[in-house]
Amino acid sequence: MAQVTRPKIISVTGVMAIIFILLAFPMLFTPSIKRMGDFVPMILGIIITLQFVSVIGIWHMKQWGVQLFIVMFCIRVITFMFLELYEFRFYFNIFYSVLFIIFFLFHYKKMDKNL
Amino acid sequence: MVITLLKESLVFAWHALVSNKLRTFLSLLGITIGIFAIITVFTVVDSLERNIRGSVQSLGDNVVFVMKWPWTFGPDYPWWKYMNRPVPAYKELAEVQRKSKSAEAIGFRIASRKTLKQQNNTIENATVSGWSYGYGKVKAFDIAEGRYFTESEADAGYNVAILGANIAEGLFPNNQYPIGKMVKVAGKNCKVIGLFKKEGESLLGNTMDNQAVIPYNFARLMMDVKSENNDPFIAVKAKAGVTNAQLKDELTGIMRSIRGLKPLADDDFALNETNLLSKNFDGLFDIVGIAGAIIGGFSILVGGFGIANIMFVSVRERTNLIGIQKSLGAKNYFILSQFLFEAVFLSLIGGIIGLLLIYLLTLVAGNVVDMEISLTRSNIILGLTISVLIGIISGFIPAYSASQLDPVEAIRST
């Protein structure tokens, strides 16, 4: 199995994505999210965790990482819309995620298809 | 297939945890402390919130209070203007009653500290409230024994009283039956006709347990009805389907006409509602909750690093075992799930221990503090969710690196 060298732009976006995702984690504890329902923090937590997992996949230059990142981005946007969380973080998340997806797709073909 | 994989991964993870008991204990301690810190704060905040909300609701959430002073005010609060306002008067109650179309019930209340006496038993500085008959329809309360006073008793100012549980215990010790007996309220004889059901402590201090209620027309014989120290107010309960805003609009018009205020003159009364109190408390609890989340978040972060560290050590220790497993046909996802399960297991056990500690703490606290403190379902779900997610986040990188090992190089490693 040939090791694919990670481009610098993927390294930079990967680190930024991990920071942004982990910064979103404390959101689960906020009283406003807790008040939305017993299972809302759980759903948002699963989305954030899977986004984290997807970035680890991208870091290792795996195609599944990009696929998972795109799927989780869509789910996150739909969930936020469903919960009516139209805050700064919602728009910021769309902004950086779309930007990262463009970078990731640009290098998608170079990535490994295996797990 | 998936179930077999899960079962095998669980067995592997379990053996790894059991074979290194001290390491397992130390690494799950971080998560235990983290979950304990964060969920304890949420449990206490939720319990306080529930208690205060219950106290506020007992005042009535569809009730508007006509008072001299507003309950909330901003930075530009012109208190010097409010000083000269008159206090609500009993005669205004009849006018409001006559003019209001949105009110279901209207009542007047005044309260003061008085001495209660029954033979040799005395309670000093007890809260004695004078209620109009209608206030009994506005305020939520339960009568345990006896009855509420009748409309004619209230209008005629009969010397009758309904006692709170603590007042009754103080005046009639040793389980004496107080109904029908006489007590002295500020030196005046008064017949006990009812007992309020025990409510327990209230954080707002508005429990009926420490109050004696008498008709307003009897209370005015012993209280200065024009003194704002006696906190007189008119309480108006909205009819079904009438919002508080609609009721406030109507009351503003009625009170302005009663007081003969000119069109450009400011209101000389305040219309307060309980949701103003709730909103203030919401803000306070949000701040406490966020502070707790930050403190607990850092504890969990440390716990997560601890688990990640232990998992890296675990992968390093078992590198040649991974090599053997892979050379015998184990797939990458099997190795990945094995280590991931181990991390999630560790974290989940830590979280469960943390939740158990909180549960024990709530049992102890429930006996010490006269307030219901309980671990709610939402906090249990949150605690378990955080534990599992921290396990995945901190265990994924070591597990994934283990799954990517080359079998030949892994077997060679010592």
mmCIF file of C-alpha atoms in Angstrom, chain B residues 27-385:
data_model
loop_
_atom_site.group_PDB
_atom_site.id
_atom_site.type_symbol
_atom_site.label_atom_id
_atom_site.label_comp_id
_atom_site.label_asym_id
_atom_site.label_seq_id
_atom_site.Cartn_x
_atom_site.Cartn_y
_atom_site.Cartn_z
ATOM 1 C CA SER B 27 -7.054 6.772 33.148
ATOM 2 C CA LEU B 28 -10.764 6.619 33.853
ATOM 3 C CA LEU B 29 -10.285 8.824 36.920
ATOM 4 C CA GLY B 30 -9.857 11.875 34.668
ATOM 5 C CA ILE B 31 -13.182 11.275 32.950
ATOM 6 C CA THR B 32 -14.860 10.480 36.286
ATOM 7 C CA ILE B 33 -13.754 13.822 37.727
ATOM 8 C CA GLY B 34 -14.723 15.659 34.533
ATOM 9 C CA ILE B 35 -18.215 14.164 34.357
ATOM 10 C CA PHE B 36 -18.634 14.609 38.109
ATOM 11 C CA ALA B 37 -17.720 18.314 37.880
ATOM 12 C CA ILE B 38 -19.851 19.178 34.878
ATOM 13 C CA ILE B 39 -22.962 17.164 35.732
ATOM 14 C CA THR B 40 -22.855 18.235 39.413
ATOM 15 C CA VAL B 41 -23.007 21.876 38.338
ATOM 16 C CA PHE B 42 -25.884 21.127 35.932
ATOM 17 C CA THR B 43 -27.730 19.105 38.600
ATOM 18 C CA VAL B 44 -27.463 21.882 41.177
ATOM 19 C CA VAL B 45 -28.427 24.569 38.641
ATOM 20 C CA ASP B 46 -31.400 22.511 37.376
ATOM 21 C CA SER B 47 -32.588 21.836 40.936
ATOM 22 C CA LEU B 48 -32.343 25.520 41.913
ATOM 23 C CA GLU B 49 -34.094 26.505 38.694
ATOM 24 C CA ARG B 50 -36.888 23.996 39.282
ATOM 25 C CA ASN B 51 -37.369 25.201 42.849
ATOM 26 C CA ILE B 52 -37.451 28.880 41.915
ATOM 27 C CA ARG B 53 -39.716 28.224 38.934
ATOM 28 C CA GLY B 54 -42.088 26.325 41.249
ATOM 29 C CA SER B 55 -42.094 29.256 43.681
ATOM 30 C CA VAL B 56 -42.740 31.716 40.868
ATOM 31 C CA GLN B 57 -45.549 29.565 39.460
ATOM 32 C CA SER B 58 -47.214 29.429 42.881
ATOM 33 C CA LEU B 59 -47.559 33.222 42.527
ATOM 34 C CA GLY B 60 -49.372 32.547 39.252
ATOM 35 C CA ASP B 61 -47.897 32.816 35.767
ATOM 36 C CA ASN B 62 -51.024 34.470 34.326
ATOM 37 C CA VAL B 63 -51.267 37.013 37.106
ATOM 38 C CA VAL B 64 -50.436 40.724 36.885
ATOM 39 C CA PHE B 65 -49.595 42.564 40.107
ATOM 40 C CA VAL B 66 -50.480 46.262 40.441
ATOM 41 C CA MET B 67 -47.789 47.675 42.748
ATOM 42 C CA LYS B 68 -45.902 50.829 43.574
ATOM 43 C CA TRP B 69 -42.446 49.569 42.528
ATOM 44 C CA PRO B 70 -41.490 47.572 39.435
ATOM 45 C CA TRP B 71 -39.721 44.215 40.005
ATOM 46 C CA THR B 72 -37.130 44.857 37.339
ATOM 47 C CA PHE B 73 -35.481 48.015 36.200
ATOM 48 C CA GLY B 74 -32.717 49.108 33.874
ATOM 49 C CA PRO B 75 -29.729 51.407 34.409
ATOM 50 C CA ASP B 76 -31.786 54.588 33.761
ATOM 51 C CA TYR B 77 -34.219 53.709 36.526
ATOM 52 C CA PRO B 78 -35.836 56.986 37.780
ATOM 53 C CA TRP B 79 -36.305 55.812 41.375
ATOM 54 C CA TRP B 80 -36.809 59.352 42.637
ATOM 55 C CA LYS B 81 -40.016 59.567 40.545
ATOM 56 C CA TYR B 82 -41.288 56.259 41.902
ATOM 57 C CA MET B 83 -40.760 57.410 45.501
ATOM 58 C CA ASN B 84 -43.775 59.738 45.267
ATOM 59 C CA ARG B 85 -46.139 57.183 43.821
ATOM 60 C CA PRO B 86 -49.135 56.178 45.960
ATOM 61 C CA VAL B 87 -49.438 52.556 47.090
ATOM 62 C CA PRO B 88 -52.376 50.568 45.650
ATOM 63 C CA ALA B 89 -55.478 51.024 47.781
ATOM 64 C CA TYR B 90 -58.292 48.633 48.633
ATOM 65 C CA LYS B 91 -60.902 51.025 47.190
ATOM 66 C CA GLU B 92 -59.139 50.739 43.793
ATOM 67 C CA LEU B 93 -59.781 47.003 43.866
ATOM 68 C CA ALA B 94 -63.552 47.499 43.499
ATOM 69 C CA GLU B 95 -63.015 49.873 40.564
ATOM 70 C CA VAL B 96 -60.684 47.449 38.785
ATOM 71 C CA GLN B 97 -63.161 44.656 39.463
ATOM 72 C CA ARG B 98 -66.002 46.711 37.949
ATOM 73 C CA LYS B 99 -64.117 47.862 34.835
ATOM 74 C CA SER B 100 -62.007 44.857 33.888
ATOM 75 C CA LYS B 101 -63.307 42.487 31.219
ATOM 76 C CA SER B 102 -60.155 40.377 30.929
ATOM 77 C CA ALA B 103 -59.835 39.447 34.594
ATOM 78 C CA GLU B 104 -60.963 36.075 35.903
ATOM 79 C CA ALA B 105 -60.216 36.925 39.535
ATOM 80 C CA ILE B 106 -58.954 40.005 41.352
ATOM 81 C CA GLY B 107 -57.603 40.214 44.870
ATOM 82 C CA PHE B 108 -55.917 42.559 47.306
ATOM 83 C CA ARG B 109 -53.179 41.639 49.727
ATOM 84 C CA ILE B 110 -51.336 43.383 52.525
ATOM 85 C CA ALA B 111 -48.776 41.823 54.869
ATOM 86 C CA SER B 112 -46.949 42.747 58.023
ATOM 87 C CA ARG B 113 -44.889 41.181 60.814
ATOM 88 C CA LYS B 114 -46.969 40.583 63.929
ATOM 89 C CA THR B 115 -46.846 38.564 67.132
ATOM 90 C CA LEU B 116 -49.070 35.505 67.337
ATOM 91 C CA LYS B 117 -50.001 34.021 70.673
ATOM 92 C CA GLN B 118 -51.922 30.992 71.874
ATOM 93 C CA GLN B 119 -51.873 30.437 75.642
ATOM 94 C CA ASN B 120 -48.159 30.112 76.500
ATOM 95 C CA ASN B 121 -46.975 29.683 72.924
ATOM 96 C CA THR B 122 -45.792 32.820 71.146
ATOM 97 C CA ILE B 123 -44.421 33.423 67.676
ATOM 98 C CA GLU B 124 -42.882 36.834 67.190
ATOM 99 C CA ASN B 125 -42.417 38.535 63.822
ATOM 100 C CA ALA B 126 -44.661 36.067 62.031
ATOM 101 C CA THR B 127 -45.914 37.124 58.594
ATOM 102 C CA VAL B 128 -49.604 38.012 58.854
ATOM 103 C CA SER B 129 -51.287 38.570 55.473
ATOM 104 C CA GLY B 130 -54.577 40.320 54.987
ATOM 105 C CA TRP B 131 -56.348 38.956 51.934
ATOM 106 C CA SER B 132 -59.463 40.149 50.190
ATOM 107 C CA TYR B 133 -61.791 37.243 49.422
ATOM 108 C CA GLY B 134 -60.832 37.339 45.714
ATOM 109 C CA TYR B 135 -57.104 36.888 46.426
ATOM 110 C CA GLY B 136 -57.854 33.287 47.357
ATOM 111 C CA LYS B 137 -58.897 32.737 43.722
ATOM 112 C CA VAL B 138 -55.718 34.350 42.375
ATOM 113 C CA LYS B 139 -53.115 32.669 44.572
ATOM 114 C CA ALA B 140 -52.457 28.939 44.333
ATOM 115 C CA PHE B 141 -52.623 27.179 47.735
ATOM 116 C CA ASP B 142 -53.942 24.005 49.321
ATOM 117 C CA ILE B 143 -55.948 23.771 52.532
ATOM 118 C CA ALA B 144 -54.998 20.693 54.577
ATOM 119 C CA GLU B 145 -57.629 21.079 57.326
ATOM 120 C CA GLY B 146 -60.665 23.317 57.763
ATOM 121 C CA ARG B 147 -61.649 25.860 55.112
ATOM 122 C CA TYR B 148 -60.960 29.218 53.403
ATOM 123 C CA PHE B 149 -62.971 32.188 54.723
ATOM 124 C CA THR B 150 -66.298 32.986 53.083
ATOM 125 C CA GLU B 151 -67.030 36.166 51.109
ATOM 126 C CA SER B 152 -69.259 37.519 53.880
ATOM 127 C CA GLU B 153 -66.577 36.800 56.526
ATOM 128 C CA ALA B 154 -64.049 38.662 54.364
ATOM 129 C CA ASP B 155 -66.329 41.647 53.662
ATOM 130 C CA ALA B 156 -67.424 41.960 57.293
ATOM 131 C CA GLY B 157 -63.838 41.604 58.534
ATOM 132 C CA TYR B 158 -64.509 38.600 60.771
ATOM 133 C CA ASN B 159 -61.706 37.684 63.144
ATOM 134 C CA VAL B 160 -60.848 34.367 61.472
ATOM 135 C CA ALA B 161 -57.450 32.999 60.438
ATOM 136 C CA ILE B 162 -55.884 30.315 58.298
ATOM 137 C CA LEU B 163 -52.487 29.219 59.591
ATOM 138 C CA GLY B 164 -49.423 27.961 57.741
ATOM 139 C CA ALA B 165 -47.988 24.585 58.797
ATOM 140 C CA ASN B 166 -45.011 25.986 60.733
ATOM 141 C CA ILE B 167 -47.136 28.624 62.469
ATOM 142 C CA ALA B 168 -49.669 25.973 63.494
ATOM 143 C CA GLU B 169 -46.894 23.702 64.835
ATOM 144 C CA GLY B 170 -45.478 26.600 66.833
ATOM 145 C CA LEU B 171 -48.781 27.696 68.342
ATOM 146 C CA PHE B 172 -50.269 24.236 68.804
ATOM 147 C CA PRO B 173 -47.406 21.879 69.714
ATOM 148 C CA ASN B 174 -47.788 18.161 70.426
ATOM 149 C CA ASN B 175 -50.238 17.578 67.572
ATOM 150 C CA GLN B 176 -53.035 19.668 69.099
ATOM 151 C CA TYR B 177 -55.974 20.192 66.743
ATOM 152 C CA PRO B 178 -56.096 23.964 66.063
ATOM 153 C CA ILE B 179 -59.346 24.286 64.087
ATOM 154 C CA GLY B 180 -61.970 26.206 66.065
ATOM 155 C CA LYS B 181 -59.463 27.403 68.680
ATOM 156 C CA MET B 182 -58.621 31.037 69.373
ATOM 157 C CA VAL B 183 -55.236 32.700 68.819
ATOM 158 C CA LYS B 184 -54.167 36.277 69.401
ATOM 159 C CA VAL B 185 -52.940 38.158 66.321
ATOM 160 C CA ALA B 186 -51.263 41.397 67.402
ATOM 161 C CA GLY B 187 -53.306 41.227 70.592
ATOM 162 C CA LYS B 188 -56.656 40.652 68.862
ATOM 163 C CA ASN B 189 -58.554 37.412 69.277
ATOM 164 C CA CYS B 190 -58.931 35.379 66.157
ATOM 165 C CA LYS B 191 -60.551 32.010 65.442
ATOM 166 C CA VAL B 192 -58.563 29.422 63.488
ATOM 167 C CA ILE B 193 -60.727 28.117 60.636
ATOM 168 C CA GLY B 194 -58.163 26.464 58.401
ATOM 169 C CA LEU B 195 -54.637 25.109 57.978
ATOM 170 C CA PHE B 196 -52.545 25.433 54.827
ATOM 171 C CA LYS B 197 -50.923 22.275 53.507
ATOM 172 C CA LYS B 198 -47.174 22.148 54.276
ATOM 173 C CA GLU B 199 -45.219 23.439 51.257
ATOM 174 C CA GLY B 200 -41.592 23.191 52.400
ATOM 175 C CA GLU B 201 -38.835 25.738 51.854
ATOM 176 C CA SER B 202 -39.027 28.133 48.947
ATOM 177 C CA LEU B 203 -35.971 29.969 47.600
ATOM 178 C CA LEU B 204 -38.090 33.075 47.041
ATOM 179 C CA GLY B 205 -39.273 32.918 50.655
ATOM 180 C CA ASN B 206 -42.953 32.944 49.636
ATOM 181 C CA THR B 207 -43.914 29.676 51.329
ATOM 182 C CA MET B 208 -47.303 29.631 53.038
ATOM 183 C CA ASP B 209 -45.811 27.572 55.893
ATOM 184 C CA ASN B 210 -44.720 30.687 57.803
ATOM 185 C CA GLN B 211 -47.803 32.794 57.213
ATOM 186 C CA ALA B 212 -51.104 33.424 58.940
ATOM 187 C CA VAL B 213 -53.849 34.710 56.645
ATOM 188 C CA ILE B 214 -56.733 36.845 57.875
ATOM 189 C CA PRO B 215 -59.427 38.813 55.968
ATOM 190 C CA TYR B 216 -58.216 42.221 54.723
ATOM 191 C CA ASN B 217 -61.004 44.075 56.547
ATOM 192 C CA PHE B 218 -59.797 42.526 59.806
ATOM 193 C CA ALA B 219 -56.105 43.112 58.949
ATOM 194 C CA ARG B 220 -56.616 46.849 58.419
ATOM 195 C CA LEU B 221 -57.461 47.158 62.133
ATOM 196 C CA MET B 222 -53.870 46.245 62.966
ATOM 197 C CA MET B 223 -51.925 47.391 59.871
ATOM 198 C CA ASP B 224 -51.330 50.786 58.259
ATOM 199 C CA VAL B 225 -52.873 50.220 54.806
ATOM 200 C CA LYS B 226 -51.144 53.295 53.345
ATOM 201 C CA SER B 227 -47.668 52.186 54.379
ATOM 202 C CA GLU B 228 -45.532 50.724 51.646
ATOM 203 C CA ASN B 229 -43.739 48.695 54.342
ATOM 204 C CA ASN B 230 -46.837 46.490 54.361
ATOM 205 C CA ASP B 231 -46.401 45.861 50.624
ATOM 206 C CA PRO B 232 -50.026 46.266 49.526
ATOM 207 C CA PHE B 233 -50.869 45.145 45.984
ATOM 208 C CA ILE B 234 -53.757 44.241 43.712
ATOM 209 C CA ALA B 235 -53.366 40.885 41.939
ATOM 210 C CA VAL B 236 -55.312 40.290 38.725
ATOM 211 C CA LYS B 237 -55.606 36.840 37.153
ATOM 212 C CA ALA B 238 -56.270 36.742 33.405
ATOM 213 C CA LYS B 239 -59.220 34.882 31.924
ATOM 214 C CA ALA B 240 -58.449 31.824 29.787
ATOM 215 C CA GLY B 241 -57.306 32.963 26.331
ATOM 216 C CA VAL B 242 -56.253 36.424 27.558
ATOM 217 C CA THR B 243 -52.518 37.051 27.398
ATOM 218 C CA ASN B 244 -50.633 38.934 30.097
ATOM 219 C CA ALA B 245 -49.888 41.674 27.566
ATOM 220 C CA GLN B 246 -53.601 42.164 26.837
ATOM 221 C CA LEU B 247 -54.380 42.191 30.545
ATOM 222 C CA LYS B 248 -51.617 44.728 31.197
ATOM 223 C CA ASP B 249 -52.946 47.000 28.455
ATOM 224 C CA GLU B 250 -56.412 46.907 29.973
ATOM 225 C CA LEU B 251 -55.104 47.429 33.511
ATOM 226 C CA THR B 252 -52.988 50.392 32.402
ATOM 227 C CA GLY B 253 -56.116 52.125 31.071
ATOM 228 C CA ILE B 254 -58.181 51.271 34.144
ATOM 229 C CA MET B 255 -55.523 52.353 36.659
ATOM 230 C CA ARG B 256 -54.855 55.612 34.775
ATOM 231 C CA SER B 257 -58.565 56.440 34.810
ATOM 232 C CA ILE B 258 -58.887 55.530 38.517
ATOM 233 C CA ARG B 259 -55.945 57.744 39.409
ATOM 234 C CA GLY B 260 -57.091 60.523 37.044
ATOM 235 C CA LEU B 261 -53.790 60.741 35.176
ATOM 236 C CA LYS B 262 -53.573 63.225 32.281
ATOM 237 C CA PRO B 263 -52.768 61.788 28.823
ATOM 238 C CA LEU B 264 -49.127 62.898 28.870
ATOM 239 C CA ALA B 265 -48.511 62.033 32.518
ATOM 240 C CA ASP B 266 -46.377 58.994 33.387
ATOM 241 C CA ASP B 267 -47.983 55.972 35.024
ATOM 242 C CA ASP B 268 -47.816 56.207 38.810
ATOM 243 C CA PHE B 269 -48.049 52.445 39.309
ATOM 244 C CA ALA B 270 -46.126 49.363 38.183
ATOM 245 C CA LEU B 271 -47.625 46.302 36.533
ATOM 246 C CA ASN B 272 -45.455 43.318 37.458
ATOM 247 C CA GLU B 273 -45.726 39.760 36.227
ATOM 248 C CA THR B 274 -43.962 36.608 37.360
ATOM 249 C CA ASN B 275 -42.343 35.905 34.010
ATOM 250 C CA LEU B 276 -40.225 39.055 34.617
ATOM 251 C CA LEU B 277 -38.746 37.202 37.596
ATOM 252 C CA SER B 278 -38.344 34.014 35.540
ATOM 253 C CA LYS B 279 -36.489 35.924 32.802
ATOM 254 C CA ASN B 280 -34.096 37.413 35.356
ATOM 255 C CA PHE B 281 -33.412 33.977 36.836
ATOM 256 C CA ASP B 282 -32.964 32.491 33.342
ATOM 257 C CA GLY B 283 -30.113 34.923 32.729
ATOM 258 C CA LEU B 284 -28.529 34.114 36.081
ATOM 259 C CA PHE B 285 -28.784 30.347 35.581
ATOM 260 C CA ASP B 286 -27.390 30.635 32.052
ATOM 261 C CA ILE B 287 -24.281 32.345 33.436
ATOM 262 C CA VAL B 288 -23.856 29.727 36.199
ATOM 263 C CA GLY B 289 -24.443 26.945 33.637
ATOM 264 C CA ILE B 290 -21.850 28.357 31.229
ATOM 265 C CA ALA B 291 -19.331 28.814 34.065
ATOM 266 C CA GLY B 292 -19.946 25.201 35.099
ATOM 267 C CA ALA B 293 -19.579 24.038 31.507
ATOM 268 C CA ILE B 294 -16.215 25.795 31.186
ATOM 269 C CA ILE B 295 -14.889 24.316 34.453
ATOM 270 C CA GLY B 296 -16.238 20.854 33.633
ATOM 271 C CA GLY B 297 -15.122 21.170 30.011
ATOM 272 C CA PHE B 298 -11.516 21.649 31.072
ATOM 273 C CA SER B 299 -11.751 18.666 33.453
ATOM 274 C CA ILE B 300 -13.104 16.516 30.624
ATOM 275 C CA LEU B 301 -10.400 17.806 28.286
ATOM 276 C CA VAL B 302 -7.750 16.650 30.760
ATOM 277 C CA GLY B 303 -9.552 13.317 31.097
ATOM 278 C CA GLY B 304 -9.649 12.969 27.300
ATOM 279 C CA PHE B 305 -5.903 13.621 27.034
ATOM 280 C CA GLY B 306 -5.357 10.981 29.720
ATOM 281 C CA ILE B 307 -7.311 8.403 27.736
ATOM 282 C CA ALA B 308 -5.558 9.315 24.466
ATOM 283 C CA ASN B 309 -2.192 8.932 26.209
ATOM 284 C CA ILE B 310 -3.111 5.556 27.677
ATOM 285 C CA MET B 311 -4.392 4.365 24.292
ATOM 286 C CA PHE B 312 -1.117 5.340 22.575
ATOM 287 C CA VAL B 313 0.764 3.375 25.244
ATOM 288 C CA SER B 314 -1.629 0.472 24.768
ATOM 289 C CA VAL B 315 -1.073 0.438 20.989
ATOM 290 C CA ARG B 316 2.706 0.633 21.486
ATOM 291 C CA GLU B 317 2.643 -2.275 23.956
ATOM 292 C CA ARG B 318 0.527 -4.466 21.697
ATOM 293 C CA THR B 319 2.161 -3.616 18.360
ATOM 294 C CA ASN B 320 3.454 -7.158 17.726
ATOM 295 C CA LEU B 321 0.084 -8.600 18.763
ATOM 296 C CA ILE B 322 -1.535 -6.319 16.160
ATOM 297 C CA GLY B 323 0.997 -7.603 13.626
ATOM 298 C CA ILE B 324 0.086 -11.225 14.437
ATOM 299 C CA GLN B 325 -3.630 -10.464 14.228
ATOM 300 C CA LYS B 326 -3.207 -8.766 10.857
ATOM 301 C CA SER B 327 -1.016 -11.537 9.494
ATOM 302 C CA LEU B 328 -3.718 -14.031 10.506
ATOM 303 C CA GLY B 329 -6.254 -12.075 8.450
ATOM 304 C CA ALA B 330 -7.630 -9.434 10.829
ATOM 305 C CA LYS B 331 -8.967 -6.486 8.852
ATOM 306 C CA ASN B 332 -8.065 -2.845 9.541
ATOM 307 C CA TYR B 333 -11.554 -2.067 10.821
ATOM 308 C CA PHE B 334 -11.291 -4.935 13.320
ATOM 309 C CA ILE B 335 -8.088 -3.510 14.808
ATOM 310 C CA LEU B 336 -9.623 -0.041 14.726
ATOM 311 C CA SER B 337 -12.823 -1.100 16.471
ATOM 312 C CA GLN B 338 -10.852 -3.096 19.066
ATOM 313 C CA PHE B 339 -8.905 -0.063 20.271
ATOM 314 C CA LEU B 340 -11.810 2.307 19.797
ATOM 315 C CA PHE B 341 -14.025 0.105 21.961
ATOM 316 C CA GLU B 342 -11.325 0.048 24.607
ATOM 317 C CA ALA B 343 -11.224 3.857 24.689
ATOM 318 C CA VAL B 344 -15.019 4.183 24.694
ATOM 319 C CA PHE B 345 -15.264 1.515 27.408
ATOM 320 C CA LEU B 346 -12.768 3.359 29.596
ATOM 321 C CA SER B 347 -14.495 6.641 29.111
ATOM 322 C CA LEU B 348 -17.983 5.221 29.610
ATOM 323 C CA ILE B 349 -17.016 3.435 32.838
ATOM 324 C CA GLY B 350 -15.464 6.705 34.056
ATOM 325 C CA GLY B 351 -18.646 8.562 33.180
ATOM 326 C CA ILE B 352 -20.889 6.003 34.891
ATOM 327 C CA ILE B 353 -18.785 6.171 38.068
ATOM 328 C CA GLY B 354 -19.007 9.977 37.933
ATOM 329 C CA LEU B 355 -22.806 9.805 37.576
ATOM 330 C CA LEU B 356 -23.055 7.309 40.461
ATOM 331 C CA LEU B 357 -21.037 9.670 42.671
ATOM 332 C CA ILE B 358 -23.418 12.512 41.766
ATOM 333 C CA TYR B 359 -26.411 10.292 42.547
ATOM 334 C CA LEU B 360 -24.971 9.534 46.004
ATOM 335 C CA LEU B 361 -24.264 13.226 46.494
ATOM 336 C CA THR B 362 -27.882 14.132 45.653
ATOM 337 C CA LEU B 363 -29.097 11.588 48.236
ATOM 338 C CA VAL B 364 -26.875 13.131 50.910
ATOM 339 C CA ALA B 365 -27.695 16.715 49.852
ATOM 340 C CA GLY B 366 -31.420 15.942 49.813
ATOM 341 C CA ASN B 367 -31.219 15.123 53.519
ATOM 342 C CA VAL B 368 -29.112 18.150 54.406
ATOM 343 C CA VAL B 369 -30.897 20.849 52.379
ATOM 344 C CA ASP B 370 -34.666 21.288 52.510
ATOM 345 C CA MET B 371 -34.885 21.322 48.726
ATOM 346 C CA GLU B 372 -35.369 18.605 46.135
ATOM 347 C CA ILE B 373 -32.024 17.934 44.427
ATOM 348 C CA SER B 374 -32.199 15.207 41.822
ATOM 349 C CA LEU B 375 -30.156 13.856 38.950
ATOM 350 C CA THR B 376 -32.449 14.371 35.964
ATOM 351 C CA ARG B 377 -32.798 12.146 32.898
ATOM 352 C CA SER B 378 -31.415 14.897 30.642
ATOM 353 C CA ASN B 379 -28.269 15.183 32.781
ATOM 354 C CA ILE B 380 -27.773 11.397 32.793
ATOM 355 C CA ILE B 381 -28.105 11.333 28.986
ATOM 356 C CA LEU B 382 -25.710 14.293 28.709
ATOM 357 C CA GLY B 383 -23.162 12.640 31.025
ATOM 358 C CA LEU B 384 -23.225 9.335 29.142
ATOM 359 C CA THR B 385 -23.120 11.105 25.755
#
